[in-house]
């Protein structure tokens, strides 16, 4: 892909699953990758530059960005991939549950974009890719608050894309469908195998996504080939969601 060699990329949630595959792919394309994750030991196994950052904490994010830019140089690419959910019926959740889900999936990406985008705009070059979810486009059972947070992230992506459109910074979202990761495995407990097999039957391509399926789209959106694409939401879901 064009224009990725030597670029500096921050990937949140890069210690596991989809974020790990994105970090590996961007490194293969020649990027200097810094991983911001709570699990710094796992992050270190993926990338040379691993920062222990809690994306929900603005101070922690600012300190991580300052360290990354001091060690690697200005950030060219930001991928917001850290995410979390614990699927339950909405009527059985509490306000405390909502706070955690919204903090990680929506406020986290806001913190990162607020810390990184001013520098990108000043340098007149930047790529932001927000990892949303098809749940944020069409809703999903047992994940009402998570879907709301991801839907909020999609609306934010489009709005910031408009705000930064003339500054050389693009902002796009990738919406994975069900993808084989530790988060998916943890989400459905004992019922998981039965649920996953019914989901596989509903996917036109008849298989779950793999983290690497998402990584290619992120690398494309981060590259020079995607210079004229902003404010878009791309589903990577084997055809499960065909949104207009
Ligand atoms: P995962 O659990 O394998 O990885 C998530 C990573 O985020 C972990 O390394 C975790 O330590 C990190 N993280 C969590 N909270 C954090 C915080 N507060 N600060 C910093 N790091 C934190 O999950 P995954 O399945 O790879 O999910 C990656 C992204 O893709 C998430 O945004 C998720 O919502 C989204 N997604 C996943 C699926 C799926 O089926 N797996 C589907 C749609 C969207």
mmCIF file of C-alpha atoms and ligand atoms in Angstrom:
data_model
loop_
_atom_site.group_PDB
_atom_site.id
_atom_site.type_symbol
_atom_site.label_atom_id
_atom_site.label_comp_id
_atom_site.label_asym_id
_atom_site.label_seq_id
_atom_site.Cartn_x
_atom_site.Cartn_y
_atom_site.Cartn_z
ATOM 1 C CA UNK A 1 0.000 0.000 0.000
ATOM 2 C CA UNK A 2 1.263 3.485 -0.805
ATOM 3 C CA UNK A 3 2.608 5.945 1.721
ATOM 4 C CA UNK A 4 2.881 3.816 4.855
ATOM 5 C CA UNK A 5 6.642 3.309 5.030
ATOM 6 C CA UNK A 6 8.143 5.315 7.881
ATOM 7 C CA UNK A 7 4.783 6.563 9.154
ATOM 8 C CA UNK A 8 4.238 6.638 12.913
ATOM 9 C CA UNK A 9 1.097 4.928 14.147
ATOM 10 C CA UNK A 10 -0.610 4.705 17.530
ATOM 11 C CA UNK A 11 -2.909 1.697 17.915
ATOM 12 C CA UNK A 12 -5.031 1.499 21.068
ATOM 13 C CA UNK A 13 -6.002 -1.977 22.205
ATOM 14 C CA UNK A 14 -3.130 -3.371 20.141
ATOM 15 C CA UNK A 15 -2.203 -6.069 22.657
ATOM 16 C CA UNK A 16 -4.989 -8.444 21.592
ATOM 17 C CA UNK A 17 -7.380 -9.526 18.865
ATOM 18 C CA UNK A 18 -8.152 -7.058 16.094
ATOM 19 C CA UNK A 19 -5.800 -4.348 17.434
ATOM 20 C CA UNK A 20 -2.933 -6.836 17.520
ATOM 21 C CA UNK A 21 -3.552 -7.834 13.881
ATOM 22 C CA UNK A 22 -3.694 -4.131 12.908
ATOM 23 C CA UNK A 23 -0.407 -3.430 14.718
ATOM 24 C CA UNK A 24 1.316 -6.372 13.012
ATOM 25 C CA UNK A 25 -0.036 -5.356 9.596
ATOM 26 C CA UNK A 26 0.993 -1.689 9.933
ATOM 27 C CA UNK A 27 4.488 -2.798 11.033
ATOM 28 C CA UNK A 28 4.675 -5.092 7.976
ATOM 29 C CA UNK A 29 3.786 -2.064 5.823
ATOM 30 C CA UNK A 30 6.778 -0.199 7.300
ATOM 31 C CA UNK A 31 5.112 1.884 10.041
ATOM 32 C CA UNK A 32 6.623 2.578 13.470
ATOM 33 C CA UNK A 33 3.856 1.272 15.720
ATOM 34 C CA UNK A 34 3.183 2.251 19.305
ATOM 35 C CA UNK A 35 0.589 0.258 21.212
ATOM 36 C CA UNK A 36 -1.502 1.919 23.921
ATOM 37 C CA UNK A 37 -3.098 -0.764 26.073
ATOM 38 C CA UNK A 38 -3.888 -1.600 29.687
ATOM 39 C CA UNK A 39 -2.059 -4.908 29.194
ATOM 40 C CA UNK A 40 1.449 -3.612 28.596
ATOM 41 C CA UNK A 41 3.126 -7.031 28.904
ATOM 42 C CA UNK A 42 1.034 -8.448 26.048
ATOM 43 C CA UNK A 43 1.560 -5.203 24.079
ATOM 44 C CA UNK A 44 5.347 -5.581 24.400
ATOM 45 C CA UNK A 45 5.173 -8.962 22.690
ATOM 46 C CA UNK A 46 3.529 -7.301 19.653
ATOM 47 C CA UNK A 47 5.482 -4.057 19.306
ATOM 48 C CA UNK A 48 8.749 -2.500 20.446
ATOM 49 C CA UNK A 49 6.961 0.587 21.745
ATOM 50 C CA UNK A 50 4.297 -0.392 24.252
ATOM 51 C CA UNK A 51 2.711 2.197 26.536
ATOM 52 C CA UNK A 52 0.474 1.382 29.463
ATOM 53 C CA UNK A 53 -2.426 3.705 28.758
ATOM 54 C CA UNK A 54 -5.990 3.659 30.028
ATOM 55 C CA UNK A 55 -7.936 5.205 27.145
ATOM 56 C CA UNK A 56 -10.706 6.301 29.520
ATOM 57 C CA UNK A 57 -8.280 8.563 31.429
ATOM 58 C CA UNK A 58 -7.460 11.815 29.585
ATOM 59 C CA UNK A 59 -4.259 12.367 31.595
ATOM 60 C CA UNK A 60 -3.031 8.851 30.837
ATOM 61 C CA UNK A 61 -3.743 9.396 27.117
ATOM 62 C CA UNK A 62 -1.896 12.733 27.071
ATOM 63 C CA UNK A 63 1.124 11.197 28.812
ATOM 64 C CA UNK A 64 1.124 8.273 26.355
ATOM 65 C CA UNK A 65 0.971 10.547 23.312
ATOM 66 C CA UNK A 66 3.776 12.742 24.708
ATOM 67 C CA UNK A 67 5.961 9.675 25.307
ATOM 68 C CA UNK A 68 5.219 8.203 21.863
ATOM 69 C CA UNK A 69 5.972 11.472 20.066
ATOM 70 C CA UNK A 70 9.176 12.047 22.087
ATOM 71 C CA UNK A 71 10.459 8.569 21.204
ATOM 72 C CA UNK A 72 9.115 8.125 17.657
ATOM 73 C CA UNK A 73 8.201 11.570 16.336
ATOM 74 C CA UNK A 74 4.817 13.088 15.449
ATOM 75 C CA UNK A 75 1.896 10.697 15.118
ATOM 76 C CA UNK A 76 0.729 10.239 11.500
ATOM 77 C CA UNK A 77 -1.846 7.493 12.052
ATOM 78 C CA UNK A 78 -4.235 6.917 14.963
ATOM 79 C CA UNK A 79 -6.242 3.705 15.214
ATOM 80 C CA UNK A 80 -8.768 3.620 18.050
ATOM 81 C CA UNK A 81 -9.322 -0.091 18.592
ATOM 82 C CA UNK A 82 -9.522 -0.569 22.381
ATOM 83 C CA UNK A 83 -13.026 -1.709 23.204
ATOM 84 C CA UNK A 84 -14.996 -3.802 25.635
ATOM 85 C CA UNK A 85 -18.448 -5.179 26.350
ATOM 86 C CA UNK A 86 -20.206 -7.623 28.613
ATOM 87 C CA UNK A 87 -23.392 -8.637 26.779
ATOM 88 C CA UNK A 88 -26.564 -8.539 28.904
ATOM 89 C CA UNK A 89 -30.176 -7.517 28.609
ATOM 90 C CA UNK A 90 -30.397 -3.734 28.963
ATOM 91 C CA UNK A 91 -33.140 -4.020 31.583
ATOM 92 C CA UNK A 92 -30.770 -6.054 33.758
ATOM 93 C CA UNK A 93 -27.907 -3.536 33.635
ATOM 94 C CA UNK A 94 -27.113 -0.681 36.025
ATOM 95 C CA UNK A 95 -25.899 2.892 35.401
ATOM 96 C CA UNK A 96 -22.443 1.749 36.562
ATOM 97 C CA UNK A 97 -22.360 -0.818 33.727
ATOM 98 C CA UNK A 98 -23.276 1.902 31.210
ATOM 99 C CA UNK A 99 -20.504 4.189 32.466
ATOM 100 C CA UNK A 100 -17.791 1.578 31.867
ATOM 101 C CA UNK A 101 -19.006 0.629 28.390
ATOM 102 C CA UNK A 102 -19.388 4.265 27.269
ATOM 103 C CA UNK A 103 -16.046 5.270 28.826
ATOM 104 C CA UNK A 104 -14.045 2.622 26.970
ATOM 105 C CA UNK A 105 -15.862 2.544 23.625
ATOM 106 C CA UNK A 106 -16.790 6.220 23.154
ATOM 107 C CA UNK A 107 -14.928 8.496 25.564
ATOM 108 C CA UNK A 108 -11.641 6.634 24.943
ATOM 109 C CA UNK A 109 -11.580 7.458 21.213
ATOM 110 C CA UNK A 110 -12.603 11.067 22.007
ATOM 111 C CA UNK A 111 -9.648 11.361 24.411
ATOM 112 C CA UNK A 112 -7.208 10.053 21.803
ATOM 113 C CA UNK A 113 -8.523 12.229 18.974
ATOM 114 C CA UNK A 114 -8.487 15.325 21.190
ATOM 115 C CA UNK A 115 -4.855 14.624 22.126
ATOM 116 C CA UNK A 116 -3.560 13.684 18.655
ATOM 117 C CA UNK A 117 -5.593 15.553 16.018
ATOM 118 C CA UNK A 118 -4.421 19.138 16.766
ATOM 119 C CA UNK A 119 -0.857 18.113 15.860
ATOM 120 C CA UNK A 120 -2.039 16.302 12.741
ATOM 121 C CA UNK A 121 -4.034 19.351 11.624
ATOM 122 C CA UNK A 122 -1.071 21.669 12.283
ATOM 123 C CA UNK A 123 1.159 19.399 10.157
ATOM 124 C CA UNK A 124 -1.641 19.133 7.566
ATOM 125 C CA UNK A 125 -1.475 15.348 7.447
ATOM 126 C CA UNK A 126 -3.103 12.605 9.425
ATOM 127 C CA UNK A 127 -5.201 9.466 9.309
ATOM 128 C CA UNK A 128 -7.664 8.437 11.994
ATOM 129 C CA UNK A 129 -9.414 5.071 11.876
ATOM 130 C CA UNK A 130 -12.027 4.364 14.535
ATOM 131 C CA UNK A 131 -12.935 0.734 15.092
ATOM 132 C CA UNK A 132 -16.692 0.799 15.574
ATOM 133 C CA UNK A 133 -18.967 -2.236 15.089
ATOM 134 C CA UNK A 134 -21.832 -3.320 12.905
ATOM 135 C CA UNK A 135 -23.775 -3.215 16.194
ATOM 136 C CA UNK A 136 -23.413 0.575 15.963
ATOM 137 C CA UNK A 137 -25.026 0.577 12.516
ATOM 138 C CA UNK A 138 -27.891 -1.861 12.908
ATOM 139 C CA UNK A 139 -28.096 -2.673 16.645
ATOM 140 C CA UNK A 140 -27.594 -6.103 18.209
ATOM 141 C CA UNK A 141 -29.239 -8.193 20.904
ATOM 142 C CA UNK A 142 -27.755 -8.061 24.434
ATOM 143 C CA UNK A 143 -25.503 -5.122 23.537
ATOM 144 C CA UNK A 144 -27.757 -2.059 23.673
ATOM 145 C CA UNK A 145 -25.339 0.266 25.468
ATOM 146 C CA UNK A 146 -22.306 -0.985 23.514
ATOM 147 C CA UNK A 147 -24.285 -0.455 20.284
ATOM 148 C CA UNK A 148 -25.169 3.065 21.435
ATOM 149 C CA UNK A 149 -21.518 3.837 22.166
ATOM 150 C CA UNK A 150 -20.407 2.495 18.777
ATOM 151 C CA UNK A 151 -23.239 4.386 17.044
ATOM 152 C CA UNK A 152 -22.019 7.495 18.843
ATOM 153 C CA UNK A 153 -18.489 6.802 17.631
ATOM 154 C CA UNK A 154 -19.761 6.528 14.049
ATOM 155 C CA UNK A 155 -21.592 9.873 14.298
ATOM 156 C CA UNK A 156 -18.510 11.439 15.894
ATOM 157 C CA UNK A 157 -16.319 10.073 13.073
ATOM 158 C CA UNK A 158 -18.486 11.742 10.424
ATOM 159 C CA UNK A 159 -18.640 15.025 12.331
ATOM 160 C CA UNK A 160 -14.888 15.243 12.995
ATOM 161 C CA UNK A 161 -14.239 14.251 9.367
ATOM 162 C CA UNK A 162 -16.221 17.341 8.319
ATOM 163 C CA UNK A 163 -14.401 19.545 10.847
ATOM 164 C CA UNK A 164 -10.962 18.406 9.606
ATOM 165 C CA UNK A 165 -11.757 17.942 5.901
ATOM 166 C CA UNK A 166 -9.621 20.849 4.707
ATOM 167 C CA UNK A 167 -6.761 20.192 7.122
ATOM 168 C CA UNK A 168 -5.287 17.093 5.465
ATOM 169 C CA UNK A 169 -6.640 14.785 8.172
ATOM 170 C CA UNK A 170 -9.077 12.006 7.248
ATOM 171 C CA UNK A 171 -11.324 10.328 9.811
ATOM 172 C CA UNK A 172 -13.043 7.042 8.971
ATOM 173 C CA UNK A 173 -14.627 4.135 10.800
ATOM 174 C CA UNK A 174 -14.360 0.408 10.266
ATOM 175 C CA UNK A 175 -17.262 -1.684 11.532
ATOM 176 C CA UNK A 176 -16.310 -5.320 12.084
ATOM 177 C CA UNK A 177 -18.943 -8.017 12.258
ATOM 178 C CA UNK A 178 -18.473 -10.963 14.653
ATOM 179 C CA UNK A 179 -14.722 -11.608 14.631
ATOM 180 C CA UNK A 180 -12.816 -14.438 16.305
ATOM 181 C CA UNK A 181 -11.003 -12.711 19.225
ATOM 182 C CA UNK A 182 -10.684 -13.095 23.023
ATOM 183 C CA UNK A 183 -13.470 -10.479 23.407
ATOM 184 C CA UNK A 184 -15.887 -12.556 21.329
ATOM 185 C CA UNK A 185 -14.907 -15.762 23.172
ATOM 186 C CA UNK A 186 -15.498 -14.080 26.539
ATOM 187 C CA UNK A 187 -18.785 -12.498 25.512
ATOM 188 C CA UNK A 188 -21.085 -15.463 25.299
ATOM 189 C CA UNK A 189 -19.798 -17.854 27.971
ATOM 190 C CA UNK A 190 -21.206 -21.385 27.998
ATOM 191 C CA UNK A 191 -23.709 -20.542 25.280
ATOM 192 C CA UNK A 192 -20.899 -19.323 23.006
ATOM 193 C CA UNK A 193 -20.488 -22.307 20.682
ATOM 194 C CA UNK A 194 -24.224 -22.529 19.943
ATOM 195 C CA UNK A 195 -24.492 -18.768 19.386
ATOM 196 C CA UNK A 196 -21.419 -18.635 17.146
ATOM 197 C CA UNK A 197 -22.616 -21.474 14.971
ATOM 198 C CA UNK A 198 -25.984 -19.744 14.442
ATOM 199 C CA UNK A 199 -24.173 -16.492 13.577
ATOM 200 C CA UNK A 200 -21.953 -18.306 11.079
ATOM 201 C CA UNK A 201 -25.042 -19.636 9.306
ATOM 202 C CA UNK A 202 -26.413 -16.070 9.002
ATOM 203 C CA UNK A 203 -23.209 -14.647 7.478
ATOM 204 C CA UNK A 204 -23.377 -14.760 3.653
ATOM 205 C CA UNK A 205 -19.735 -15.929 3.510
ATOM 206 C CA UNK A 206 -20.522 -18.625 6.142
ATOM 207 C CA UNK A 207 -17.594 -17.891 8.442
ATOM 208 C CA UNK A 208 -16.704 -15.578 11.298
ATOM 209 C CA UNK A 209 -14.254 -12.764 10.657
ATOM 210 C CA UNK A 210 -10.592 -13.144 11.542
ATOM 211 C CA UNK A 211 -8.657 -10.177 13.005
ATOM 212 C CA UNK A 212 -6.541 -10.060 9.837
ATOM 213 C CA UNK A 213 -9.690 -9.436 7.763
ATOM 214 C CA UNK A 214 -10.078 -6.084 9.547
ATOM 215 C CA UNK A 215 -6.373 -5.166 9.474
ATOM 216 C CA UNK A 216 -6.221 -4.872 5.677
ATOM 217 C CA UNK A 217 -9.031 -2.304 5.569
ATOM 218 C CA UNK A 218 -7.378 -0.266 8.327
ATOM 219 C CA UNK A 219 -4.041 -0.286 6.472
ATOM 220 C CA UNK A 220 -5.825 0.893 3.316
ATOM 221 C CA UNK A 221 -7.612 3.753 5.110
ATOM 222 C CA UNK A 222 -4.300 4.771 6.720
ATOM 223 C CA UNK A 223 -2.488 4.799 3.367
ATOM 224 C CA UNK A 224 -2.107 7.433 0.654
ATOM 225 C CA UNK A 225 -4.462 5.357 -1.527
ATOM 226 C CA UNK A 226 -7.303 6.532 0.742
ATOM 227 C CA UNK A 227 -6.394 10.233 0.626
ATOM 228 C CA UNK A 228 -9.803 11.214 -0.820
ATOM 229 C CA UNK A 229 -11.911 9.119 1.575
ATOM 230 C CA UNK A 230 -13.213 10.673 4.786
ATOM 231 C CA UNK A 231 -16.242 10.318 7.046
ATOM 232 C CA UNK A 232 -16.987 6.803 5.802
ATOM 233 C CA UNK A 233 -18.031 3.662 7.663
ATOM 234 C CA UNK A 234 -16.881 0.381 6.129
ATOM 235 C CA UNK A 235 -18.324 -2.896 7.349
ATOM 236 C CA UNK A 236 -15.948 -5.863 7.368
ATOM 237 C CA UNK A 237 -18.401 -8.640 8.082
ATOM 238 C CA UNK A 238 -18.539 -11.232 5.307
ATOM 239 C CA UNK A 239 -21.667 -9.510 3.974
ATOM 240 C CA UNK A 240 -23.654 -9.816 7.225
ATOM 241 C CA UNK A 241 -24.472 -6.107 7.103
ATOM 242 C CA UNK A 242 -24.978 -4.430 3.751
ATOM 243 C CA UNK A 243 -25.665 -0.864 4.802
ATOM 244 C CA UNK A 244 -26.390 1.824 2.229
HETATM 245 P P1 LIG B 1 -9.922 -7.851 22.568
HETATM 246 O O1 LIG B 1 -10.525 -7.999 23.921
HETATM 247 O O2 LIG B 1 -9.255 -9.040 21.957
HETATM 248 O O3 LIG B 1 -8.898 -6.625 22.579
HETATM 249 C C1 LIG B 1 -9.237 -5.409 23.173
HETATM 250 C C2 LIG B 1 -7.975 -4.757 23.703
HETATM 251 O O4 LIG B 1 -8.353 -3.484 24.258
HETATM 252 C C3 LIG B 1 -7.297 -5.559 24.827
HETATM 253 O O5 LIG B 1 -5.906 -5.661 24.577
HETATM 254 C C4 LIG B 1 -7.568 -4.717 26.067
HETATM 255 O O6 LIG B 1 -6.545 -4.807 27.054
HETATM 256 C C5 LIG B 1 -7.648 -3.312 25.476
HETATM 257 N N1 LIG B 1 -8.381 -2.386 26.357
HETATM 258 C C6 LIG B 1 -9.595 -2.579 26.923
HETATM 259 N N2 LIG B 1 -9.910 -1.519 27.699
HETATM 260 C C7 LIG B 1 -8.880 -0.637 27.593
HETATM 261 C C8 LIG B 1 -8.618 0.647 28.159
HETATM 262 N N3 LIG B 1 -9.480 1.231 29.007
HETATM 263 N N4 LIG B 1 -7.467 1.273 27.839
HETATM 264 C C9 LIG B 1 -6.574 0.684 27.001
HETATM 265 N N5 LIG B 1 -6.757 -0.552 26.455
HETATM 266 C C10 LIG B 1 -7.900 -1.195 26.748
HETATM 267 O O7 LIG B 1 -11.114 -7.317 21.630
HETATM 268 P P2 LIG B 1 -11.324 -7.334 20.037
HETATM 269 O O8 LIG B 1 -12.434 -8.290 19.767
HETATM 270 O O9 LIG B 1 -10.051 -7.447 19.326
HETATM 271 O O10 LIG B 1 -11.961 -5.878 19.837
HETATM 272 C C11 LIG B 1 -11.226 -4.813 19.251
HETATM 273 C C12 LIG B 1 -12.203 -3.738 18.802
HETATM 274 O O11 LIG B 1 -13.073 -4.272 17.797
HETATM 275 C C13 LIG B 1 -13.110 -3.213 19.907
HETATM 276 O O12 LIG B 1 -13.304 -1.828 19.758
HETATM 277 C C14 LIG B 1 -14.402 -3.968 19.681
HETATM 278 O O13 LIG B 1 -15.515 -3.261 20.190
HETATM 279 C C15 LIG B 1 -14.424 -4.041 18.164
HETATM 280 N N6 LIG B 1 -15.266 -5.101 17.617
HETATM 281 C C16 LIG B 1 -15.001 -6.399 17.863
HETATM 282 C C17 LIG B 1 -15.821 -7.388 17.324
HETATM 283 C C18 LIG B 1 -15.584 -8.856 17.560
HETATM 284 O O14 LIG B 1 -16.455 -9.663 17.178
HETATM 285 N N7 LIG B 1 -14.463 -9.260 18.127
HETATM 286 C C19 LIG B 1 -16.918 -7.009 16.521
HETATM 287 C C20 LIG B 1 -17.141 -5.653 16.289
HETATM 288 C C21 LIG B 1 -16.304 -4.707 16.838
#
